[in-house]
Amino acid sequence: CIRDSIKAIYRKIHLFKIDIPNGPVLDEGIHVDAGTDVVVVDTPIGKVGLSTCYDLRFPELYRALRKAGAQVFLVPSAFTTVTGKDHWDVLLRARAIENQCYVAAAAQWGVHNSKRQSYGHSLIVDPWGAIVAKCSDKAPALATHSMDFEFLEKVRLNMPVWGHIREDLF
């Protein structure tokens, strides 16, 4: 039974809402309720922190995922073309660097309707912030990369920023 193989359920915490004058109105809250749980699941590839799309803009979530033991963040998304072209790679790389985790981001691409187009560019970022695999937005594709957890631990050991966080201030 498929239900028996489900390891975790994640409900998107940050719902996208935008109303651009003379442009699209997008409000996920009309259709769904925001989630309330930070989810990290043990998998055969390591401890995976779950998030979705607009969650990417909230670094506090990723800090909580790392605190809960995440080694990899999954970020399936449908970023709009307008924001994706300027923010997608930068935000994913920032989450990888500041948390010293791998980030795997599957991304929808193409035209949905006359008011909505998704950016695409699925990618994988290593804990140092290097993009190690990336898809274009021209055709269906699959990005793959081996997760090297010895490298992850080396990054964390050689740049021990997590030991320098001022929890007493924030």
mmCIF file of N, CA, C and O in Angstrom, residues 69-158:
data_model
loop_
_atom_site.group_PDB
_atom_site.id
_atom_site.type_symbol
_atom_site.label_atom_id
_atom_site.label_comp_id
_atom_site.label_asym_id
_atom_site.label_seq_id
_atom_site.Cartn_x
_atom_site.Cartn_y
_atom_site.Cartn_z
ATOM 1 N N GLY A 69 18.426 18.729 12.220
ATOM 2 C CA GLY A 69 19.312 17.702 11.706
ATOM 3 C C GLY A 69 19.369 17.547 10.199
ATOM 4 O O GLY A 69 20.036 16.641 9.692
ATOM 5 N N ALA A 70 18.707 18.413 9.441
ATOM 6 C CA ALA A 70 18.688 18.278 7.981
ATOM 7 C C ALA A 70 20.091 18.385 7.392
ATOM 8 O O ALA A 70 20.899 19.200 7.822
ATOM 9 N N GLN A 71 20.341 17.546 6.392
ATOM 10 C CA GLN A 71 21.561 17.598 5.584
ATOM 11 C C GLN A 71 21.247 18.058 4.164
ATOM 12 O O GLN A 71 22.114 18.558 3.470
ATOM 13 N N VAL A 72 20.004 17.833 3.767
ATOM 14 C CA VAL A 72 19.528 18.170 2.421
ATOM 15 C C VAL A 72 18.190 18.887 2.575
ATOM 16 O O VAL A 72 17.347 18.464 3.366
ATOM 17 N N PHE A 73 18.014 19.967 1.820
ATOM 18 C CA PHE A 73 16.710 20.632 1.755
ATOM 19 C C PHE A 73 16.077 20.312 0.405
ATOM 20 O O PHE A 73 16.737 20.460 -0.627
ATOM 21 N N LEU A 74 14.826 19.915 0.414
ATOM 22 C CA LEU A 74 14.070 19.763 -0.828
ATOM 23 C C LEU A 74 13.173 20.985 -0.983
ATOM 24 O O LEU A 74 12.500 21.384 -0.035
ATOM 25 N N VAL A 75 13.172 21.573 -2.190
ATOM 26 C CA VAL A 75 12.414 22.800 -2.440
ATOM 27 C C VAL A 75 11.694 22.707 -3.792
ATOM 28 O O VAL A 75 12.047 23.399 -4.752
ATOM 29 N N PRO A 76 10.670 21.847 -3.918
ATOM 30 C CA PRO A 76 9.913 21.845 -5.170
ATOM 31 C C PRO A 76 9.187 23.177 -5.322
ATOM 32 O O PRO A 76 8.666 23.714 -4.342
ATOM 33 N N SER A 77 9.173 23.720 -6.544
ATOM 34 C CA SER A 77 8.679 25.088 -6.715
ATOM 35 C C SER A 77 8.053 25.335 -8.075
ATOM 36 O O SER A 77 8.277 24.597 -9.028
ATOM 37 N N ALA A 78 7.322 26.437 -8.118
ATOM 38 C CA ALA A 78 6.784 26.977 -9.369
ATOM 39 C C ALA A 78 6.980 28.488 -9.331
ATOM 40 O O ALA A 78 6.017 29.255 -9.389
ATOM 41 N N PHE A 79 8.227 28.927 -9.200
ATOM 42 C CA PHE A 79 8.533 30.360 -9.175
ATOM 43 C C PHE A 79 8.062 31.001 -10.471
ATOM 44 O O PHE A 79 8.228 30.424 -11.547
ATOM 45 N N THR A 80 7.516 32.199 -10.367
ATOM 46 C CA THR A 80 7.131 32.908 -11.581
ATOM 47 C C THR A 80 8.389 33.300 -12.353
ATOM 48 O O THR A 80 9.469 33.434 -11.781
ATOM 49 N N THR A 81 8.242 33.500 -13.639
ATOM 50 C CA THR A 81 9.375 33.909 -14.471
ATOM 51 C C THR A 81 9.918 35.258 -14.019
ATOM 52 O O THR A 81 11.130 35.476 -13.976
ATOM 53 N N VAL A 82 9.029 36.167 -13.645
ATOM 54 C CA VAL A 82 9.442 37.516 -13.231
ATOM 55 C C VAL A 82 10.389 37.463 -12.042
ATOM 56 O O VAL A 82 11.442 38.104 -12.039
ATOM 57 N N THR A 83 10.055 36.691 -11.009
ATOM 58 C CA THR A 83 10.925 36.617 -9.831
ATOM 59 C C THR A 83 12.032 35.583 -9.998
ATOM 60 O O THR A 83 13.143 35.776 -9.516
ATOM 61 N N GLY A 84 11.730 34.504 -10.683
ATOM 62 C CA GLY A 84 12.690 33.420 -10.827
ATOM 63 C C GLY A 84 13.980 33.841 -11.488
ATOM 64 O O GLY A 84 15.068 33.459 -11.049
ATOM 65 N N LYS A 85 13.879 34.655 -12.522
ATOM 66 C CA LYS A 85 15.094 35.019 -13.269
ATOM 67 C C LYS A 85 16.095 35.788 -12.409
ATOM 68 O O LYS A 85 17.297 35.720 -12.651
ATOM 69 N N ASP A 86 15.626 36.487 -11.404
ATOM 70 C CA ASP A 86 16.517 37.278 -10.549
ATOM 71 C C ASP A 86 16.771 36.657 -9.177
ATOM 72 O O ASP A 86 17.810 36.938 -8.563
ATOM 73 N N HIS A 87 15.841 35.850 -8.679
ATOM 74 C CA HIS A 87 15.933 35.404 -7.293
ATOM 75 C C HIS A 87 16.187 33.916 -7.097
ATOM 76 O O HIS A 87 16.712 33.525 -6.049
ATOM 77 N N TRP A 88 15.803 33.075 -8.044
ATOM 78 C CA TRP A 88 15.820 31.627 -7.864
ATOM 79 C C TRP A 88 17.194 31.093 -7.443
ATOM 80 O O TRP A 88 17.349 30.555 -6.342
ATOM 81 N N ASP A 89 18.186 31.232 -8.281
ATOM 82 C CA ASP A 89 19.521 30.703 -7.977
ATOM 83 C C ASP A 89 20.093 31.336 -6.704
ATOM 84 O O ASP A 89 20.676 30.646 -5.870
ATOM 85 N N VAL A 90 19.924 32.632 -6.570
ATOM 86 C CA VAL A 90 20.504 33.360 -5.435
ATOM 87 C C VAL A 90 19.943 32.863 -4.106
ATOM 88 O O VAL A 90 20.693 32.602 -3.161
ATOM 89 N N LEU A 91 18.625 32.719 -4.030
ATOM 90 C CA LEU A 91 18.009 32.269 -2.776
ATOM 91 C C LEU A 91 18.389 30.826 -2.449
ATOM 92 O O LEU A 91 18.676 30.501 -1.287
ATOM 93 N N LEU A 92 18.392 29.958 -3.444
ATOM 94 C CA LEU A 92 18.763 28.562 -3.200
ATOM 95 C C LEU A 92 20.217 28.457 -2.739
ATOM 96 O O LEU A 92 20.528 27.713 -1.791
ATOM 97 N N ARG A 93 21.091 29.198 -3.381
ATOM 98 C CA ARG A 93 22.505 29.183 -2.980
ATOM 99 C C ARG A 93 22.668 29.755 -1.567
ATOM 100 O O ARG A 93 23.451 29.234 -0.769
ATOM 101 N N ALA A 94 21.926 30.803 -1.252
ATOM 102 C CA ALA A 94 22.010 31.392 0.090
ATOM 103 C C ALA A 94 21.575 30.388 1.155
ATOM 104 O O ALA A 94 22.245 30.245 2.185
ATOM 105 N N ARG A 95 20.470 29.672 0.923
ATOM 106 C CA ARG A 95 20.011 28.685 1.903
ATOM 107 C C ARG A 95 21.053 27.579 2.072
ATOM 108 O O ARG A 95 21.278 27.102 3.187
ATOM 109 N N ALA A 96 21.704 27.168 0.994
ATOM 110 C CA ALA A 96 22.744 26.142 1.087
ATOM 111 C C ALA A 96 23.941 26.659 1.885
ATOM 112 O O ALA A 96 24.431 25.982 2.799
ATOM 113 N N ILE A 97 24.402 27.850 1.574
ATOM 114 C CA ILE A 97 25.594 28.420 2.215
ATOM 115 C C ILE A 97 25.354 28.688 3.694
ATOM 116 O O ILE A 97 26.144 28.286 4.551
ATOM 117 N N GLU A 98 24.272 29.379 4.022
ATOM 118 C CA GLU A 98 24.070 29.780 5.407
ATOM 119 C C GLU A 98 23.756 28.594 6.324
ATOM 120 O O GLU A 98 23.978 28.679 7.532
ATOM 121 N N ASN A 99 23.273 27.486 5.756
ATOM 122 C CA ASN A 99 22.948 26.314 6.568
ATOM 123 C C ASN A 99 23.886 25.138 6.340
ATOM 124 O O ASN A 99 23.756 24.119 6.996
ATOM 125 N N GLN A 100 24.801 25.276 5.371
ATOM 126 C CA GLN A 100 25.770 24.241 5.059
ATOM 127 C C GLN A 100 25.079 22.903 4.794
ATOM 128 O O GLN A 100 25.403 21.874 5.366
ATOM 129 N N CYS A 101 24.109 22.969 3.896
ATOM 130 C CA CYS A 101 23.322 21.807 3.484
ATOM 131 C C CYS A 101 23.260 21.739 1.965
ATOM 132 O O CYS A 101 23.435 22.751 1.282
ATOM 133 N N TYR A 102 22.984 20.556 1.450
ATOM 134 C CA TYR A 102 22.645 20.432 0.039
ATOM 135 C C TYR A 102 21.235 20.963 -0.157
ATOM 136 O O TYR A 102 20.397 20.897 0.754
ATOM 137 N N VAL A 103 20.960 21.493 -1.335
ATOM 138 C CA VAL A 103 19.616 21.933 -1.702
ATOM 139 C C VAL A 103 19.274 21.313 -3.054
ATOM 140 O O VAL A 103 20.038 21.450 -4.007
ATOM 141 N N ALA A 104 18.155 20.620 -3.097
ATOM 142 C CA ALA A 104 17.661 20.047 -4.351
ATOM 143 C C ALA A 104 16.306 20.687 -4.634
ATOM 144 O O ALA A 104 15.371 20.564 -3.840
ATOM 145 N N ALA A 105 16.226 21.412 -5.756
ATOM 146 C CA ALA A 105 15.033 22.202 -6.061
ATOM 147 C C ALA A 105 14.466 21.833 -7.425
ATOM 148 O O ALA A 105 14.993 22.242 -8.458
ATOM 149 N N ALA A 106 13.410 21.040 -7.409
ATOM 150 C CA ALA A 106 12.688 20.715 -8.639
ATOM 151 C C ALA A 106 11.772 21.889 -8.955
ATOM 152 O O ALA A 106 11.123 22.434 -8.059
ATOM 153 N N ALA A 107 11.732 22.289 -10.226
ATOM 154 C CA ALA A 107 10.983 23.501 -10.572
ATOM 155 C C ALA A 107 10.119 23.298 -11.807
ATOM 156 O O ALA A 107 10.599 22.835 -12.840
ATOM 157 N N GLN A 108 8.847 23.673 -11.694
ATOM 158 C CA GLN A 108 7.965 23.674 -12.866
ATOM 159 C C GLN A 108 8.420 24.766 -13.821
ATOM 160 O O GLN A 108 8.941 25.789 -13.395
ATOM 161 N N TRP A 109 8.200 24.542 -15.120
ATOM 162 C CA TRP A 109 8.530 25.580 -16.097
ATOM 163 C C TRP A 109 7.463 25.594 -17.173
ATOM 164 O O TRP A 109 6.753 24.616 -17.394
ATOM 165 N N GLY A 110 7.328 26.743 -17.814
ATOM 166 C CA GLY A 110 6.418 26.870 -18.936
ATOM 167 C C GLY A 110 5.216 27.738 -18.627
ATOM 168 O O GLY A 110 5.042 28.246 -17.529
ATOM 169 N N VAL A 111 4.379 27.886 -19.631
ATOM 170 C CA VAL A 111 3.185 28.728 -19.543
ATOM 171 C C VAL A 111 2.033 27.904 -18.981
ATOM 172 O O VAL A 111 1.700 26.842 -19.510
ATOM 173 N N HIS A 112 1.422 28.393 -17.910
ATOM 174 C CA HIS A 112 0.266 27.734 -17.302
ATOM 175 C C HIS A 112 -1.028 28.260 -17.912
ATOM 176 O O HIS A 112 -1.950 27.521 -18.176
ATOM 177 N N ASN A 113 -1.071 29.580 -18.067
ATOM 178 C CA ASN A 113 -2.228 30.255 -18.674
ATOM 179 C C ASN A 113 -1.777 31.663 -19.083
ATOM 180 O O ASN A 113 -0.595 31.990 -18.975
ATOM 181 N N SER A 114 -2.692 32.491 -19.510
ATOM 182 C CA SER A 114 -2.315 33.820 -20.011
ATOM 183 C C SER A 114 -1.731 34.729 -18.936
ATOM 184 O O SER A 114 -1.073 35.722 -19.246
ATOM 185 N N LYS A 115 -1.933 34.398 -17.662
ATOM 186 C CA LYS A 115 -1.441 35.247 -16.577
ATOM 187 C C LYS A 115 -0.290 34.627 -15.791
ATOM 188 O O LYS A 115 0.232 35.255 -14.879
ATOM 189 N N ARG A 116 0.098 33.409 -16.140
ATOM 190 C CA ARG A 116 1.081 32.736 -15.296
ATOM 191 C C ARG A 116 2.060 31.907 -16.116
ATOM 192 O O ARG A 116 1.662 31.095 -16.941
ATOM 193 N N GLN A 117 3.345 32.147 -15.833
ATOM 194 C CA GLN A 117 4.422 31.377 -16.460
ATOM 195 C C GLN A 117 5.453 31.071 -15.385
ATOM 196 O O GLN A 117 5.867 31.955 -14.639
ATOM 197 N N SER A 118 5.884 29.810 -15.309
ATOM 198 C CA SER A 118 6.874 29.402 -14.308
ATOM 199 C C SER A 118 8.271 29.375 -14.907
ATOM 200 O O SER A 118 8.475 29.021 -16.064
ATOM 201 N N TYR A 119 9.225 29.722 -14.076
ATOM 202 C CA TYR A 119 10.618 29.923 -14.477
ATOM 203 C C TYR A 119 11.370 28.630 -14.793
ATOM 204 O O TYR A 119 12.181 28.573 -15.693
ATOM 205 N N GLY A 120 11.161 27.602 -14.013
ATOM 206 C CA GLY A 120 11.914 26.365 -14.223
ATOM 207 C C GLY A 120 13.304 26.437 -13.635
ATOM 208 O O GLY A 120 13.503 27.020 -12.575
ATOM 209 N N HIS A 121 14.280 25.833 -14.326
ATOM 210 C CA HIS A 121 15.686 25.804 -13.895
ATOM 211 C C HIS A 121 15.878 24.989 -12.612
ATOM 212 O O HIS A 121 16.492 25.459 -11.650
ATOM 213 N N SER A 122 15.345 23.769 -12.585
ATOM 214 C CA SER A 122 15.614 22.871 -11.460
ATOM 215 C C SER A 122 17.122 22.799 -11.244
ATOM 216 O O SER A 122 17.891 22.812 -12.205
ATOM 217 N N LEU A 123 17.522 22.726 -9.970
ATOM 218 C CA LEU A 123 18.957 22.661 -9.713
ATOM 219 C C LEU A 123 19.275 22.018 -8.382
ATOM 220 O O LEU A 123 18.398 21.816 -7.544
ATOM 221 N N ILE A 124 20.546 21.693 -8.230
ATOM 222 C CA ILE A 124 21.080 21.151 -6.987
ATOM 223 C C ILE A 124 22.282 22.008 -6.604
ATOM 224 O O ILE A 124 23.123 22.327 -7.445
ATOM 225 N N VAL A 125 22.331 22.395 -5.328
ATOM 226 C CA VAL A 125 23.413 23.229 -4.801
ATOM 227 C C VAL A 125 24.113 22.448 -3.694
ATOM 228 O O VAL A 125 23.459 21.805 -2.871
ATOM 229 N N ASP A 126 25.438 22.519 -3.656
ATOM 230 C CA ASP A 126 26.166 21.827 -2.590
ATOM 231 C C ASP A 126 26.289 22.732 -1.356
ATOM 232 O O ASP A 126 25.929 23.922 -1.412
ATOM 233 N N PRO A 127 26.784 22.212 -0.231
ATOM 234 C CA PRO A 127 26.850 23.000 1.009
ATOM 235 C C PRO A 127 27.791 24.207 0.954
ATOM 236 O O PRO A 127 27.737 25.061 1.831
ATOM 237 N N TRP A 128 28.644 24.285 -0.052
ATOM 238 C CA TRP A 128 29.526 25.434 -0.231
ATOM 239 C C TRP A 128 28.849 26.505 -1.073
ATOM 240 O O TRP A 128 29.346 27.614 -1.203
ATOM 241 N N GLY A 129 27.717 26.174 -1.692
ATOM 242 C CA GLY A 129 26.978 27.138 -2.505
ATOM 243 C C GLY A 129 27.188 26.981 -3.994
ATOM 244 O O GLY A 129 26.667 27.774 -4.778
ATOM 245 N N ALA A 130 27.927 25.960 -4.397
ATOM 246 C CA ALA A 130 28.157 25.741 -5.830
ATOM 247 C C ALA A 130 26.958 25.026 -6.448
ATOM 248 O O ALA A 130 26.435 24.065 -5.864
ATOM 249 N N ILE A 131 26.526 25.507 -7.602
ATOM 250 C CA ILE A 131 25.482 24.812 -8.343
ATOM 251 C C ILE A 131 26.154 23.618 -9.021
ATOM 252 O O ILE A 131 27.021 23.782 -9.873
ATOM 253 N N VAL A 132 25.746 22.411 -8.627
ATOM 254 C CA VAL A 132 26.400 21.200 -9.119
ATOM 255 C C VAL A 132 25.581 20.473 -10.184
ATOM 256 O O VAL A 132 26.081 19.552 -10.830
ATOM 257 N N ALA A 133 24.332 20.877 -10.376
ATOM 258 C CA ALA A 133 23.489 20.335 -11.449
ATOM 259 C C ALA A 133 22.374 21.328 -11.708
ATOM 260 O O ALA A 133 21.850 21.935 -10.776
ATOM 261 N N LYS A 134 22.039 21.517 -13.000
ATOM 262 C CA LYS A 134 20.997 22.485 -13.333
ATOM 263 C C LYS A 134 20.324 22.102 -14.652
ATOM 264 O O LYS A 134 20.988 21.693 -15.595
ATOM 265 N N CYS A 135 19.011 22.269 -14.690
ATOM 266 C CA CYS A 135 18.240 22.036 -15.908
ATOM 267 C C CYS A 135 17.913 23.373 -16.557
ATOM 268 O O CYS A 135 17.819 24.396 -15.874
ATOM 269 N N SER A 136 17.701 23.355 -17.844
ATOM 270 C CA SER A 136 17.272 24.570 -18.538
ATOM 271 C C SER A 136 15.753 24.660 -18.449
ATOM 272 O O SER A 136 15.098 23.834 -17.823
ATOM 273 N N ASP A 137 15.202 25.643 -19.086
ATOM 274 C CA ASP A 137 13.743 25.775 -19.160
ATOM 275 C C ASP A 137 13.258 25.498 -20.577
ATOM 276 O O ASP A 137 12.182 25.922 -20.958
ATOM 277 N N LYS A 138 14.036 24.778 -21.353
ATOM 278 C CA LYS A 138 13.706 24.553 -22.764
ATOM 279 C C LYS A 138 13.023 23.220 -23.026
ATOM 280 O O LYS A 138 12.372 23.046 -24.032
ATOM 281 N N ALA A 139 13.217 22.252 -22.136
ATOM 282 C CA ALA A 139 12.647 20.924 -22.343
ATOM 283 C C ALA A 139 12.640 20.173 -21.014
ATOM 284 O O ALA A 139 13.414 20.503 -20.118
ATOM 285 N N PRO A 140 11.790 19.174 -20.872
ATOM 286 C CA PRO A 140 11.825 18.367 -19.646
ATOM 287 C C PRO A 140 13.227 17.789 -19.440
ATOM 288 O O PRO A 140 13.896 17.379 -20.390
ATOM 289 N N ALA A 141 13.674 17.787 -18.194
ATOM 290 C CA ALA A 141 15.028 17.320 -17.892
ATOM 291 C C ALA A 141 15.088 16.812 -16.460
ATOM 292 O O ALA A 141 14.173 17.043 -15.666
ATOM 293 N N LEU A 142 16.177 16.159 -16.140
ATOM 294 C CA LEU A 142 16.404 15.619 -14.811
ATOM 295 C C LEU A 142 17.805 16.012 -14.363
ATOM 296 O O LEU A 142 18.781 15.767 -15.073
ATOM 297 N N ALA A 143 17.901 16.636 -13.199
ATOM 298 C CA ALA A 143 19.198 16.998 -12.624
ATOM 299 C C ALA A 143 19.540 15.967 -11.559
ATOM 300 O O ALA A 143 18.703 15.645 -10.713
ATOM 301 N N THR A 144 20.767 15.460 -11.589
ATOM 302 C CA THR A 144 21.204 14.504 -10.575
ATOM 303 C C THR A 144 22.592 14.882 -10.075
ATOM 304 O O THR A 144 23.372 15.519 -10.785
ATOM 305 N N HIS A 145 22.875 14.480 -8.857
ATOM 306 C CA HIS A 145 24.202 14.698 -8.272
ATOM 307 C C HIS A 145 24.315 13.794 -7.051
ATOM 308 O O HIS A 145 23.372 13.659 -6.284
ATOM 309 N N SER A 146 25.458 13.204 -6.848
ATOM 310 C CA SER A 146 25.693 12.387 -5.663
ATOM 311 C C SER A 146 25.919 13.293 -4.459
ATOM 312 O O SER A 146 26.710 14.236 -4.531
ATOM 313 N N MET A 147 25.209 13.018 -3.381
ATOM 314 C CA MET A 147 25.372 13.779 -2.150
ATOM 315 C C MET A 147 26.585 13.233 -1.401
ATOM 316 O O MET A 147 26.611 12.079 -1.005
ATOM 317 N N ASP A 148 27.597 14.052 -1.238
ATOM 318 C CA ASP A 148 28.835 13.660 -0.575
ATOM 319 C C ASP A 148 28.802 14.207 0.858
ATOM 320 O O ASP A 148 29.132 15.369 1.098
ATOM 321 N N PHE A 149 28.406 13.345 1.799
ATOM 322 C CA PHE A 149 28.244 13.819 3.166
ATOM 323 C C PHE A 149 29.581 14.001 3.882
ATOM 324 O O PHE A 149 29.648 14.722 4.877
ATOM 325 N N GLU A 150 30.645 13.405 3.385
ATOM 326 C CA GLU A 150 31.979 13.718 3.912
ATOM 327 C C GLU A 150 32.338 15.162 3.556
ATOM 328 O O GLU A 150 32.900 15.887 4.382
ATOM 329 N N PHE A 151 31.991 15.580 2.335
ATOM 330 C CA PHE A 151 32.216 16.975 1.931
ATOM 331 C C PHE A 151 31.375 17.917 2.792
ATOM 332 O O PHE A 151 31.855 18.947 3.265
ATOM 333 N N LEU A 152 30.126 17.551 3.028
ATOM 334 C CA LEU A 152 29.247 18.363 3.878
ATOM 335 C C LEU A 152 29.876 18.545 5.257
ATOM 336 O O LEU A 152 29.958 19.676 5.770
ATOM 337 N N GLU A 153 30.344 17.476 5.855
ATOM 338 C CA GLU A 153 30.968 17.563 7.183
ATOM 339 C C GLU A 153 32.256 18.382 7.142
ATOM 340 O O GLU A 153 32.553 19.110 8.075
ATOM 341 N N LYS A 154 33.018 18.279 6.053
ATOM 342 C CA LYS A 154 34.245 19.069 5.901
ATOM 343 C C LYS A 154 33.913 20.566 5.842
ATOM 344 O O LYS A 154 34.585 21.387 6.478
ATOM 345 N N VAL A 155 32.868 20.922 5.096
ATOM 346 C CA VAL A 155 32.432 22.319 5.030
ATOM 347 C C VAL A 155 32.053 22.807 6.421
ATOM 348 O O VAL A 155 32.470 23.899 6.854
ATOM 349 N N ARG A 156 31.280 22.018 7.138
ATOM 350 C CA ARG A 156 30.840 22.411 8.479
ATOM 351 C C ARG A 156 32.011 22.519 9.457
ATOM 352 O O ARG A 156 32.023 23.406 10.313
ATOM 353 N N LEU A 157 33.000 21.643 9.325
ATOM 354 C CA LEU A 157 34.174 21.666 10.204
ATOM 355 C C LEU A 157 35.076 22.856 9.894
ATOM 356 O O LEU A 157 35.544 23.551 10.792
ATOM 357 N N ASN A 158 35.316 23.113 8.616
ATOM 358 C CA ASN A 158 36.250 24.167 8.215
ATOM 359 C C ASN A 158 35.657 25.574 8.267
ATOM 360 O O ASN A 158 36.400 26.552 8.276
#
